[in-house]
Coordinates of C-alpha atoms in Angstrom, one line a residue:
Chain P
X1 CA 13.3 -12.3 -38.1
X2 CA 11.9 -11.4 -34.7
X3 CA 8.2 -10.9 -34.5
X4 CA 7.4 -8.7 -31.5
X5 CA 3.8 -7.9 -30.6
X6 CA 3.0 -5.0 -28.3
X7 CA -0.3 -5.1 -26.5
X8 CA -1.7 -1.6 -26.0
X9 CA -4.8 0.2 -24.8
X10 CA -6.5 3.5 -25.4
X11 CA -7.4 5.1 -22.1
X12 CA -8.9 8.3 -20.8
X13 CA -6.3 10.7 -19.6
X14 CA -6.8 10.3 -15.9
X15 CA -4.9 13.4 -15.1
X16 CA -7.5 15.5 -16.8
X17 CA -10.7 13.5 -16.1
X18 CA -13.3 15.4 -14.1
X19 CA -15.7 14.1 -11.6
X20 CA -19.4 15.0 -11.6
X21 CA -19.7 16.3 -8.0
X22 CA -23.5 15.5 -7.9
X23 CA -23.4 11.9 -8.9
X24 CA -19.8 11.0 -8.0
X25 CA -19.3 9.5 -11.4
X26 CA -16.6 10.3 -13.9
X27 CA -17.3 12.5 -16.8
X28 CA -15.5 10.4 -19.3
X29 CA -16.3 12.9 -22.1
X30 CA -14.2 15.4 -20.2
X31 CA -11.0 13.4 -20.7
X32 CA -9.3 13.0 -24.0
X33 CA -8.5 9.5 -25.1
X34 CA -4.8 8.8 -25.3
X35 CA -2.5 5.8 -25.9
X36 CA -1.8 4.5 -22.4
X37 CA 1.6 6.1 -21.6
X38 CA 3.2 2.9 -20.4
X39 CA 2.2 1.2 -23.6
X40 CA 4.1 3.9 -25.6
X41 CA 7.3 2.7 -23.9
X42 CA 6.4 -0.9 -24.8
X43 CA 6.0 0.0 -28.5
X44 CA 9.2 2.1 -28.4
X45 CA 11.1 -0.8 -26.9
X46 CA 9.8 -3.2 -29.6
X47 CA 10.9 -0.7 -32.3
X48 CA 14.3 -0.4 -30.7
X49 CA 14.7 -4.2 -30.6
X50 CA 13.7 -4.4 -34.2
X51 CA 16.5 -1.9 -35.0
X52 CA 19.0 -4.1 -33.1
X53 CA 17.9 -7.5 -34.4
X54 CA 15.6 -6.9 -37.4
X55 CA 12.1 -8.2 -37.6
X56 CA 8.5 -7.0 -37.5
X57 CA 6.6 -5.1 -34.8
X58 CA 2.9 -5.6 -34.5
X59 CA 0.5 -4.0 -32.0
X60 CA -2.7 -5.4 -30.7
X61 CA -5.5 -3.7 -28.9
X62 CA -9.0 -4.5 -27.7
X63 CA -11.4 -1.6 -27.5
X64 CA -14.3 0.3 -29.1
X65 CA -13.8 1.5 -32.8
X66 CA -12.3 4.9 -31.8
X67 CA -9.3 3.0 -30.3
X68 CA -8.0 2.9 -33.9
X69 CA -6.4 6.2 -33.0
X70 CA -4.2 4.5 -30.4
X71 CA -3.0 2.0 -33.0
X72 CA -2.2 4.9 -35.4
X73 CA -0.2 6.5 -32.6
X74 CA 1.8 3.2 -32.4
X75 CA 2.4 3.3 -36.1
X76 CA 3.8 6.8 -35.6
X77 CA 6.1 5.4 -33.0
X78 CA 7.3 2.9 -35.6
X79 CA 5.1 -0.2 -35.4
X80 CA 4.7 -2.1 -38.7
X81 CA 1.2 -3.6 -38.3
X82 CA -1.8 -3.0 -36.1
X83 CA -4.5 -5.4 -35.0
X84 CA -7.7 -4.5 -33.2
X85 CA -10.4 -6.7 -31.8
X86 CA -13.7 -4.9 -31.3
X87 CA -17.0 -6.3 -30.4
X88 CA -19.9 -5.8 -27.9
X89 CA -19.1 -9.3 -26.6
X90 CA -15.8 -7.9 -25.1
X91 CA -17.5 -5.1 -23.2
X92 CA -17.2 -5.0 -19.5
X93 CA -14.2 -7.3 -19.3
X94 CA -12.0 -7.3 -16.2
X95 CA -8.4 -8.3 -16.4
X96 CA -9.1 -12.1 -16.6
X97 CA -11.6 -11.7 -19.5
X98 CA -9.3 -9.2 -21.2
X99 CA -6.3 -11.5 -21.1
X100 CA -8.5 -14.2 -22.6
X101 CA -9.7 -12.2 -25.5
X102 CA -6.2 -10.8 -26.2
X103 CA -4.8 -14.3 -26.1
X104 CA -7.2 -15.5 -28.7
X105 CA -6.2 -12.6 -30.9
X106 CA -2.5 -13.3 -30.4
X107 CA -3.1 -17.0 -31.3
X108 CA -4.6 -15.8 -34.6
X109 CA -1.8 -13.3 -35.2
X110 CA 0.7 -16.2 -34.6
X111 CA -0.9 -18.1 -37.5
X112 CA 0.0 -15.2 -39.8
X113 CA 3.5 -14.8 -38.3
X114 CA 4.9 -16.8 -35.4
X115 CA 5.4 -14.6 -32.3
X116 CA 8.8 -14.5 -30.5
X117 CA 8.2 -11.8 -27.9
X118 CA 5.2 -10.0 -26.4
X119 CA 5.6 -6.6 -24.8
X120 CA 3.1 -4.8 -22.6
X121 CA 3.3 -1.6 -20.6
X122 CA 3.6 -2.0 -16.9
X123 CA -0.1 -1.2 -16.4
X124 CA -2.8 1.0 -17.8
X125 CA -3.5 4.4 -16.1
X126 CA -7.3 3.7 -16.0
X127 CA -7.2 0.2 -14.6
X128 CA -3.9 0.5 -12.7
X129 CA -3.6 -3.3 -12.2
X130 CA -0.8 -4.6 -14.3
X131 CA -2.5 -7.9 -14.5
X132 CA -3.4 -8.3 -18.1
X133 CA 0.2 -8.9 -19.3
X134 CA 1.0 -11.8 -16.8
X135 CA -2.5 -13.2 -17.6
X136 CA -1.7 -13.4 -21.3
X137 CA 1.6 -15.1 -20.5
X138 CA -0.1 -17.7 -18.4
X139 CA -2.7 -18.4 -21.0
X140 CA -0.1 -18.8 -23.7
X141 CA 2.0 -20.8 -21.2
X142 CA 5.1 -18.6 -21.7
X143 CA 7.2 -17.0 -18.9
X144 CA 5.9 -13.6 -17.7
X145 CA 8.6 -11.1 -16.9
X146 CA 7.2 -8.1 -15.1
X147 CA 8.8 -4.8 -14.1
X148 CA 11.4 -5.0 -16.9
X149 CA 13.6 -1.9 -17.1
X150 CA 16.2 -3.1 -19.6
X151 CA 16.4 -5.7 -22.3
X152 CA 20.0 -6.9 -22.4
X153 CA 19.8 -9.4 -25.1
X154 CA 17.5 -11.3 -27.3
X155 CA 19.0 -14.4 -28.9
X156 CA 16.6 -15.9 -31.3
X157 CA 19.0 -18.7 -32.5
X158 CA 19.5 -20.1 -29.0
X159 CA 16.0 -19.1 -27.9
X160 CA 16.5 -16.9 -24.9
X161 CA 16.2 -13.4 -23.6
X162 CA 18.1 -11.6 -20.9
X163 CA 16.4 -8.7 -19.1
X164 CA 16.7 -6.6 -16.0
X165 CA 13.7 -6.8 -13.7
X166 CA 13.3 -3.9 -11.3
X167 CA 13.1 -4.7 -7.6
X168 CA 12.2 -2.4 -4.7
X169 CA 15.9 -1.8 -4.0
X170 CA 17.8 -2.6 -7.2
X171 CA 17.3 -5.1 -10.1
X172 CA 17.8 -8.7 -11.0
X173 CA 19.2 -10.1 -14.2
X174 CA 16.9 -12.8 -15.6
X175 CA 17.4 -15.2 -18.4
X176 CA 14.2 -16.6 -19.9
X177 CA 13.4 -19.0 -22.7
X178 CA 11.7 -17.4 -25.8
X179 CA 8.9 -16.7 -26.5
X180 CA 8.2 -14.8 -23.3
X181 CA 6.2 -11.8 -22.3
X182 CA 7.7 -8.6 -20.9
X183 CA 5.8 -5.9 -19.1
X184 CA 8.0 -2.8 -19.1
X185 CA 8.6 0.1 -16.7
X186 CA 8.5 3.7 -18.1
X187 CA 12.2 4.2 -17.5
X188 CA 13.2 1.5 -20.0
X189 CA 13.4 4.2 -22.7
X190 CA 12.3 7.6 -23.8
X191 CA 9.8 7.9 -26.6
X192 CA 11.0 10.5 -29.0
X193 CA 8.9 12.7 -31.3
X194 CA 7.7 10.6 -34.3
X195 CA 9.6 11.1 -37.5
X196 CA 7.5 12.6 -40.3
X197 CA 7.4 9.5 -42.6
X198 CA 5.9 7.5 -39.7
X199 CA 3.3 10.2 -39.2
X200 CA 2.4 10.1 -42.9
X201 CA 2.2 6.3 -42.8
X202 CA 0.0 6.4 -39.7
X203 CA -2.4 8.8 -41.3
X204 CA -3.1 6.4 -44.1
X205 CA -2.8 3.2 -42.1
X206 CA -5.8 0.9 -41.7
X207 CA -5.4 -1.8 -39.0
X208 CA -6.7 -5.3 -39.2
X209 CA -10.0 -5.2 -37.4
X210 CA -11.6 -8.4 -36.1
X211 CA -14.8 -9.1 -34.3
X212 CA -15.5 -12.0 -32.0
X213 CA -16.6 -14.1 -35.0
X214 CA -13.1 -13.7 -36.5
X215 CA -11.4 -15.4 -33.5
X216 CA -11.4 -19.2 -33.9
X217 CA -12.3 -21.6 -31.0
X218 CA -13.5 -18.8 -28.7
X219 CA -15.4 -19.7 -25.6
X220 CA -17.9 -16.9 -25.4
X221 CA -18.8 -17.3 -21.7
X222 CA -15.1 -16.3 -20.9
X223 CA -15.6 -12.9 -22.6
X224 CA -16.7 -9.5 -21.4
X225 CA -18.8 -9.0 -18.3
X226 CA -19.9 -12.6 -18.2
X227 CA -16.3 -13.9 -18.1
X228 CA -15.2 -11.4 -15.5
X229 CA -15.0 -12.8 -11.9
X230 CA -14.5 -9.3 -10.4
X231 CA -17.3 -6.8 -10.4
X232 CA -17.3 -3.2 -9.2
X233 CA -20.0 -3.1 -6.6
X234 CA -19.8 0.6 -5.7
X235 CA -17.9 3.7 -6.6
X236 CA -17.6 6.7 -4.4
X237 CA -15.6 9.8 -4.0
X238 CA -12.9 9.3 -1.3
X239 CA -14.0 10.5 2.1
X240 CA -13.2 14.1 2.5
X241 CA -10.7 14.4 5.3
X242 CA -11.4 16.8 8.2
X243 CA -9.0 19.5 7.3
X244 CA -6.5 20.9 9.7
X245 CA -5.6 24.1 11.4
X246 CA -5.0 26.9 8.9
X247 CA -2.3 29.2 10.2
X248 CA -3.0 33.0 10.0
X249 CA -1.2 36.2 10.0
X250 CA 1.7 37.5 7.9
X251 CA 3.9 34.9 6.1
X252 CA 6.6 35.5 8.8
X253 CA 4.0 34.9 11.6
X254 CA 2.8 31.7 10.0
X255 CA 6.3 30.4 9.6
X256 CA 7.0 31.2 13.2
X257 CA 3.8 29.4 14.3
X258 CA 4.8 26.4 12.3
X259 CA 8.2 26.4 13.7
X260 CA 6.8 26.4 17.2
X261 CA 4.6 23.4 16.4
X262 CA 7.6 21.5 15.0
X263 CA 9.9 22.5 17.8
X264 CA 7.5 21.0 20.3
X265 CA 8.2 17.9 18.4
X266 CA 11.9 18.6 18.7
X267 CA 12.8 14.9 18.9
X268 CA 11.5 14.4 15.4
X269 CA 13.9 16.9 14.0
X270 CA 16.7 15.2 15.8
X271 CA 15.6 11.9 14.3
X272 CA 15.7 13.6 10.9
X273 CA 19.2 15.0 11.4
X274 CA 20.8 11.8 12.8
Chain G
X1 CA -17.6 -24.7 -7.2
X2 CA -18.8 -25.4 -3.7
X3 CA -18.0 -22.4 -1.6
X4 CA -18.4 -24.3 1.7
X5 CA -15.2 -26.2 0.9
X6 CA -13.3 -22.9 1.0
X7 CA -12.3 -21.8 4.5
X8 CA -9.8 -19.5 6.1
X9 CA -7.9 -16.4 5.3
X10 CA -4.4 -16.7 3.9
X11 CA -1.5 -14.3 3.5
X12 CA 1.4 -14.9 1.1
X13 CA 4.5 -14.3 3.3
X14 CA 7.1 -12.6 1.2
X15 CA 10.6 -13.4 2.4
X16 CA 13.3 -10.8 1.9
X17 CA 16.9 -10.9 3.1
X18 CA 16.1 -13.6 5.6
X19 CA 13.1 -12.0 7.2
X20 CA 9.4 -11.7 6.4
X21 CA 8.7 -8.5 4.5
X22 CA 7.0 -5.8 6.5
X23 CA 4.0 -5.7 4.2
X24 CA 3.3 -9.4 4.9
X25 CA 3.2 -8.7 8.6
X26 CA 0.8 -5.8 7.9
X27 CA -1.3 -8.2 6.0
X28 CA -1.3 -10.7 8.9
X29 CA -2.7 -7.8 11.0
X30 CA -5.4 -7.1 8.4
X31 CA -6.0 -10.8 7.8
X32 CA -6.5 -11.5 11.5
X33 CA -9.4 -9.1 11.6
X34 CA -11.0 -10.7 8.6
X35 CA -10.5 -14.2 10.0
X36 CA -11.9 -13.3 13.4
X37 CA -15.0 -11.8 11.7
X38 CA -15.4 -15.0 9.8
X39 CA -14.5 -17.1 12.9
X40 CA -11.9 -18.9 10.9
X41 CA -8.1 -19.5 10.9
X42 CA -5.4 -17.2 9.6
X43 CA -2.7 -18.9 7.7
X44 CA 0.5 -17.9 5.9
X45 CA 2.1 -19.4 2.8
X46 CA 5.9 -19.2 3.0
X47 CA 8.1 -20.2 0.1
X48 CA 11.9 -20.1 -0.2
X49 CA 15.1 -21.8 0.7
X50 CA 15.8 -22.3 4.4
X51 CA 12.7 -20.3 5.4
X52 CA 11.0 -22.7 7.8
X53 CA 12.3 -20.9 10.9
X54 CA 10.6 -17.6 9.7
X55 CA 7.2 -19.2 10.4
X56 CA 7.7 -18.3 14.1
X57 CA 7.5 -14.6 13.4
X58 CA 4.3 -15.1 11.4
X59 CA 2.8 -16.7 14.5
X60 CA 3.9 -13.8 16.6
X61 CA 2.2 -11.4 14.3
X62 CA -1.1 -13.3 14.2
X63 CA -1.0 -16.4 12.1
X64 CA -2.4 -19.7 13.3
X65 CA -0.8 -21.9 10.7
X66 CA 1.9 -21.6 8.1
X67 CA 2.3 -23.7 5.0
X68 CA 5.9 -23.9 4.1
X69 CA 7.6 -24.8 0.8
X70 CA 11.3 -24.9 1.7
X71 CA 13.5 -26.1 -1.1
X72 CA 16.6 -24.8 -3.0
X73 CA 14.4 -24.4 -6.1
X74 CA 12.7 -21.5 -4.4
X75 CA 16.0 -19.7 -3.6
X76 CA 15.1 -16.8 -5.8
X77 CA 11.6 -15.6 -6.5
X78 CA 10.6 -16.9 -9.9
X79 CA 7.0 -16.6 -11.2
X80 CA 6.7 -20.2 -12.4
X81 CA 8.2 -21.9 -9.4
X82 CA 6.3 -19.9 -6.8
X83 CA 3.1 -20.0 -8.7
X84 CA 3.1 -23.8 -8.9
X85 CA 3.6 -24.0 -5.1
X86 CA 0.7 -21.6 -4.4
X87 CA -1.6 -23.3 -6.9
X88 CA -0.9 -26.7 -5.3
X89 CA -1.5 -25.3 -1.8
X90 CA -4.7 -23.6 -2.8
X91 CA -6.0 -26.7 -4.5
X92 CA -5.2 -28.8 -1.5
X93 CA -6.3 -26.6 1.4
X94 CA -8.8 -24.3 -0.3
X95 CA -8.7 -20.8 1.3
X96 CA -11.6 -18.5 1.1
X97 CA -9.4 -15.4 0.9
X98 CA -5.8 -15.0 -0.2
X99 CA -3.9 -11.7 0.2
X100 CA -0.5 -10.6 -1.3
X101 CA 1.6 -7.5 -0.7
X102 CA 1.4 -5.2 -3.8
X103 CA 5.2 -5.5 -4.2
X104 CA 7.0 -6.4 -7.5
X105 CA 6.9 -10.0 -6.3
X106 CA 3.4 -10.1 -4.8
X107 CA 1.8 -8.5 -7.8
X108 CA 3.7 -10.7 -10.3
X109 CA 2.8 -13.9 -8.4
X110 CA -0.9 -13.0 -7.7
X111 CA -1.5 -12.2 -11.4
X112 CA -0.2 -15.5 -12.5
X113 CA -2.0 -17.5 -9.8
X114 CA -5.3 -15.7 -10.6
X115 CA -5.1 -16.6 -14.3
X116 CA -4.4 -20.3 -13.6
X117 CA -7.0 -20.9 -10.9
X118 CA -8.9 -18.9 -12.4
X119 CA -10.3 -16.4 -9.9
X120 CA -10.7 -12.7 -9.5
X121 CA -7.9 -10.5 -8.3
X122 CA -8.2 -6.9 -7.1
X123 CA -5.0 -4.9 -7.4
X124 CA -3.5 -2.3 -5.0
X125 CA -6.3 -2.6 -2.4
X126 CA -6.2 0.1 0.3
X127 CA -9.2 -1.0 2.4
X128 CA -10.4 -4.5 3.2
X129 CA -13.5 -5.9 4.9
X130 CA -15.5 -9.0 4.8
X131 CA -19.2 -9.7 5.0
X132 CA -19.6 -11.7 8.2
X133 CA -22.3 -14.0 7.0
X134 CA -21.4 -14.5 3.3
X135 CA -17.7 -14.3 3.5
X136 CA -17.7 -11.9 0.6
X137 CA -14.4 -9.9 0.5
X138 CA -15.0 -6.1 0.1
X139 CA -11.7 -5.0 -1.5
X140 CA -11.6 -1.2 -2.1
X141 CA -9.0 0.7 -4.0
X142 CA -8.5 4.0 -5.7
X143 CA -9.4 3.8 -9.4
X144 CA -8.9 6.0 -12.5
X145 CA -5.7 7.5 -11.3
X146 CA -7.1 7.9 -7.8
X147 CA -10.0 10.1 -8.8
X148 CA -12.5 7.7 -7.2
X149 CA -12.6 4.8 -4.8
X150 CA -14.2 1.5 -6.0
X151 CA -15.2 -1.6 -4.0
X152 CA -14.6 -4.7 -6.0
X153 CA -16.2 -8.1 -5.3
X154 CA -15.6 -11.6 -6.6
X155 CA -18.9 -13.4 -6.1
X156 CA -18.5 -16.5 -8.3
X157 CA -15.0 -17.8 -7.7
X158 CA -12.9 -18.8 -4.7
X159 CA -10.4 -18.0 -3.3
X160 CA -11.0 -14.2 -3.4
X161 CA -7.7 -12.6 -4.0
X162 CA -6.2 -9.1 -3.6
X163 CA -2.9 -7.4 -3.6
X164 CA -2.6 -4.8 -0.8
X165 CA -0.5 -1.7 -0.8
X166 CA 2.5 -1.7 1.6
X167 CA 2.1 0.6 4.6
X168 CA -1.6 1.0 4.4
X169 CA -2.6 -1.8 6.8
X170 CA -1.3 -2.1 10.4
X171 CA 0.7 -5.0 11.7
X172 CA -0.4 -6.3 15.1
X173 CA 1.9 -5.7 18.0
X174 CA 4.4 -8.6 18.1
X175 CA 3.4 -11.2 20.7
X176 CA 6.6 -13.0 21.6
X177 CA 6.2 -16.7 22.2
X178 CA 2.8 -17.0 20.4
X179 CA 2.9 -20.3 18.5
X180 CA 1.1 -22.0 15.7
X181 CA 1.2 -25.0 13.4
X182 CA 3.9 -25.4 10.7
X183 CA 2.7 -27.6 7.8
X184 CA 5.6 -28.7 5.5
X185 CA 4.5 -28.9 1.9
X186 CA 6.2 -29.8 -1.3
X187 CA 5.5 -30.4 -4.9
X188 CA 7.4 -32.3 -7.5
X189 CA 9.2 -29.6 -9.3
X190 CA 12.6 -29.9 -11.1
X191 CA 14.9 -27.1 -12.1
X192 CA 14.3 -27.9 -15.8
X193 CA 10.6 -27.3 -15.3
X194 CA 11.3 -23.6 -14.6
X195 CA 12.0 -21.6 -17.7
X196 CA 13.6 -18.6 -16.1
X197 CA 16.9 -18.3 -14.2
X198 CA 18.0 -15.5 -12.0
X199 CA 21.6 -14.8 -13.2
X200 CA 22.3 -12.0 -10.7
X201 CA 20.7 -9.7 -8.2
X202 CA 22.1 -6.1 -8.1
X203 CA 21.2 -4.0 -5.0
X204 CA 21.1 -0.3 -5.5
X205 CA 24.6 0.8 -4.5
X206 CA 24.0 4.4 -3.5
X207 CA 22.0 4.2 -0.3
X208 CA 20.1 7.4 -0.4
X209 CA 17.4 8.0 2.1
X210 CA 14.5 6.0 0.7
X211 CA 11.3 7.9 1.0
X212 CA 9.4 4.8 2.2
X213 CA 11.7 4.6 5.2
X214 CA 12.2 8.3 5.9
X215 CA 11.0 9.9 9.2
X216 CA 10.6 13.3 7.6
X217 CA 9.7 14.0 3.9
X218 CA 9.7 17.3 2.2
X219 CA 7.6 16.9 -1.0
X220 CA 7.2 19.4 -3.8
X221 CA 4.7 19.9 -6.6
X222 CA 4.0 22.0 -9.7
X223 CA 3.3 25.0 -7.5
X224 CA 7.1 25.5 -7.3
X225 CA 6.9 26.7 -10.8
X226 CA 9.9 25.0 -12.2
X227 CA 13.1 23.0 -11.5
X228 CA 14.7 26.1 -10.0
X229 CA 11.9 26.5 -7.5
X230 CA 12.1 22.8 -6.8
X231 CA 15.6 23.3 -5.6
X232 CA 14.1 24.9 -2.5
X233 CA 12.6 21.5 -1.6
X234 CA 16.1 20.0 -1.7
X235 CA 17.5 22.8 0.5
X236 CA 14.7 22.5 3.1
X237 CA 15.1 18.7 3.1
X238 CA 18.9 19.1 3.6
X239 CA 18.4 21.6 6.4
X240 CA 16.1 19.4 8.5
X241 CA 17.6 16.0 7.4
X242 CA 14.5 14.9 5.4
X243 CA 14.1 12.8 2.3
X244 CA 12.7 14.5 -0.9
X245 CA 9.3 13.5 -2.3
X246 CA 7.4 14.7 -5.3
X247 CA 4.0 14.7 -6.9
X248 CA 3.4 12.8 -10.1
X249 CA 3.3 15.8 -12.4
X250 CA 6.7 17.0 -11.2
X251 CA 8.2 13.6 -11.8
X252 CA 6.6 13.5 -15.3
X253 CA 8.0 16.9 -16.0
X254 CA 11.4 15.5 -15.2
X255 CA 12.3 17.8 -12.3
X256 CA 13.2 14.7 -10.2
X257 CA 13.5 11.0 -10.6
X258 CA 10.6 8.6 -10.2
X259 CA 12.0 7.1 -7.0
X260 CA 10.7 10.2 -5.3
X261 CA 7.1 10.0 -6.5
X262 CA 4.6 9.8 -3.6
X263 CA 1.2 8.4 -4.4
X264 CA -0.9 5.8 -6.0
X265 CA 1.5 5.1 -8.9
X266 CA 4.5 6.0 -6.8
X267 CA 5.4 5.1 -3.3
X268 CA 3.2 5.0 -0.2
X269 CA 4.9 6.8 2.7
X270 CA 4.3 7.1 6.4
X271 CA 6.8 9.5 7.8
X272 CA 6.4 11.2 11.1
X273 CA 6.3 14.6 9.4
X274 CA 5.3 15.2 5.8
X275 CA 5.6 18.6 4.1
X276 CA 3.4 19.0 1.0
X277 CA 4.7 22.1 -0.7
X278 CA 3.1 23.5 -3.9
X279 CA 1.1 20.2 -4.1
X280 CA -2.6 20.7 -4.9
X281 CA -3.5 17.3 -3.4
X282 CA -4.9 15.1 -6.2
X283 CA -6.5 12.0 -4.5
X284 CA -3.8 9.8 -6.0
X285 CA -1.2 11.8 -4.0
X286 CA -3.3 11.8 -0.9
X287 CA -3.7 8.0 -0.8
X288 CA 0.1 7.8 -0.8
X289 CA 0.8 10.1 2.2
X290 CA -2.4 10.3 4.3
X291 CA -1.1 8.0 7.0
X292 CA 1.8 10.4 7.8
X293 CA 2.1 11.5 11.5
X294 CA 2.0 15.2 10.9
X295 CA 1.1 16.7 7.6
X296 CA 2.0 20.3 6.8
X297 CA 0.7 21.9 3.6
X298 CA 1.9 25.1 1.9
X299 CA 0.0 26.2 -1.2
X300 CA -1.0 29.4 -2.9
X301 CA -4.6 28.2 -3.6
X302 CA -6.7 28.3 -0.4
X303 CA -9.1 26.0 -2.1
X304 CA -6.5 23.3 -2.9
X305 CA -7.7 19.9 -1.7
X306 CA -4.4 19.3 0.1
X307 CA -5.7 21.6 2.9
X308 CA -8.4 19.0 3.6
X309 CA -5.8 16.4 4.4
X310 CA -3.3 18.3 6.4
X311 CA -2.8 19.1 10.1
X312 CA -1.4 22.5 9.6
X313 CA -1.9 24.6 6.5
X314 CA -0.3 27.8 5.2
X315 CA -1.8 29.7 2.3
X316 CA 1.0 31.4 0.5
X317 CA 3.6 31.3 -2.2
X318 CA 6.0 28.5 -1.6
X319 CA 8.8 30.5 -3.2
X320 CA 8.3 33.1 -0.4
X321 CA 7.5 30.8 2.5
X322 CA 10.0 28.1 2.0
X323 CA 13.1 30.3 2.1
X324 CA 11.7 31.8 5.4
X325 CA 11.3 28.3 6.7
X326 CA 14.8 27.3 5.8
X327 CA 16.1 30.3 7.5
X328 CA 13.9 29.8 10.6
X329 CA 15.1 26.2 10.9
X330 CA 18.7 27.0 10.3
X331 CA 18.5 29.5 13.2
X332 CA 16.5 27.2 15.5
X333 CA 18.6 24.2 14.8
X334 CA 21.8 26.2 14.8
X335 CA 21.0 27.5 18.3
X336 CA 20.2 23.9 19.4
X337 CA 23.6 22.8 18.3
X338 CA 25.3 25.7 20.1
X339 CA 23.4 24.8 23.2
X340 CA 24.6 21.3 22.9
X341 CA 28.1 22.4 22.3
X342 CA 27.9 24.5 25.4
X343 CA 27.1 21.5 27.5
X344 CA 30.2 19.6 26.5

């Protein structure tokens, strides 16, 4: 019985988020909270592996109480169990402090049921770093496998996994001992619409919710803002570029002007055609 | 932690196909400026099998010193093996700043090293500076999907680490014959200590024009209305021999594969000519293409932010303008070919 834990996060939808032009700050209320899209692929992959090998899929998140919604979304995708750690002590965590808190929660989950495989999305769309997954792997001292776009085999009896790891110009086939941590690319699978029974189960589902006091042997200075070596010192709207020459006239005139500009750079077109 | 013990700027030198990766040379250029400002040395860390000779090119691109871990165990990049080498090197020589390319290898390695040290790590940096007196690294990057820029500091730990986007920094002009010091390093590491094995490396077989290498890119966005409209992008690209790029929403809508995505979560590109067609110009797209030589924007909305970032702009419907452009190019280029034919 494989026990796979997917680490997930609720994030503001950065495609919709609006900026306050006066203060150059984000209007977080303007953006709906969603399950980080890369994490949906992580959960889906866990569910697919369960279909192949049997086992249990758990999800884990750290966040404020409303993040329960993201867990429910994972139950809809097909996860069996959801765990959430929520506490003011976790607030303001950067990737190092986040990986520490999640690791402590994973250690507790492992006392309930030993963990064979951890899956994370490639990165979150609000933090954009992709550092939490590898951080968890290092803290648990298991191999981190990033940029995974295919799981070829999980062999629990012999204790190994074989995966494809995406490279800039292809991929590599890697064999790793189990347990290990995978962070997955979005092309690893497609997340289908959730079947109705999953949605009904998600609606009723209550995740396990732990505060900092529920995590044994925790070193509080490593949590939250205090445990974060990086700080954001300033935030600004990107410099507005100068803006270029706007072409004028009829569409045909504009196309002709553009063509003239480009033909002056004739050599560039030749480069393009060679 | 005594900060005075930590001196020097380091760059992780990523080796690929027997040469130092371009992003590492770019980082040597950026690192040289930081080191000069701090009046300190610029060093590289080079790990691999049979890589010692590559140190020379690091010197020619600005490094003073290169620490080399040259051993068959490093034949393929593997997180655990490379991480142990970098950790040992940092512990022994204590750099103040350590930079990595934001490639699949660089990001993987930096995340692991940061956790073990531990220290702070800023991902996907696009601007770097250092405070001359304090040595504090000012690492800036687009955040929240590129909606804002943030400067991130690591005040309490050393080294200060960042991964840096390829093609954002500039390599120095190569200075042939410039030399430096090679320091051979090694750690006791056996194959059985590394829990992953690379069974096979598969290179992409179809060698399409990769957008990060293309001289001309025609990129399309949601303004094209649908996959049918997007076909115009392919036709224009074909006409002028360009690669095809796309904005994130188009990729997410499934009009084209993710290899074509330009921007913060896609590929950073620096072609000589970049056409942004039906692309509104979200900052996450802008950061991916702003270093292009000549940027041409076509968009219906005259208020679209893309017009702030272009050299020439046309306000108009792409579905009307692009066919005209294709025809104009066909005519112009056709004439050129005739002219050439006439000369033969």
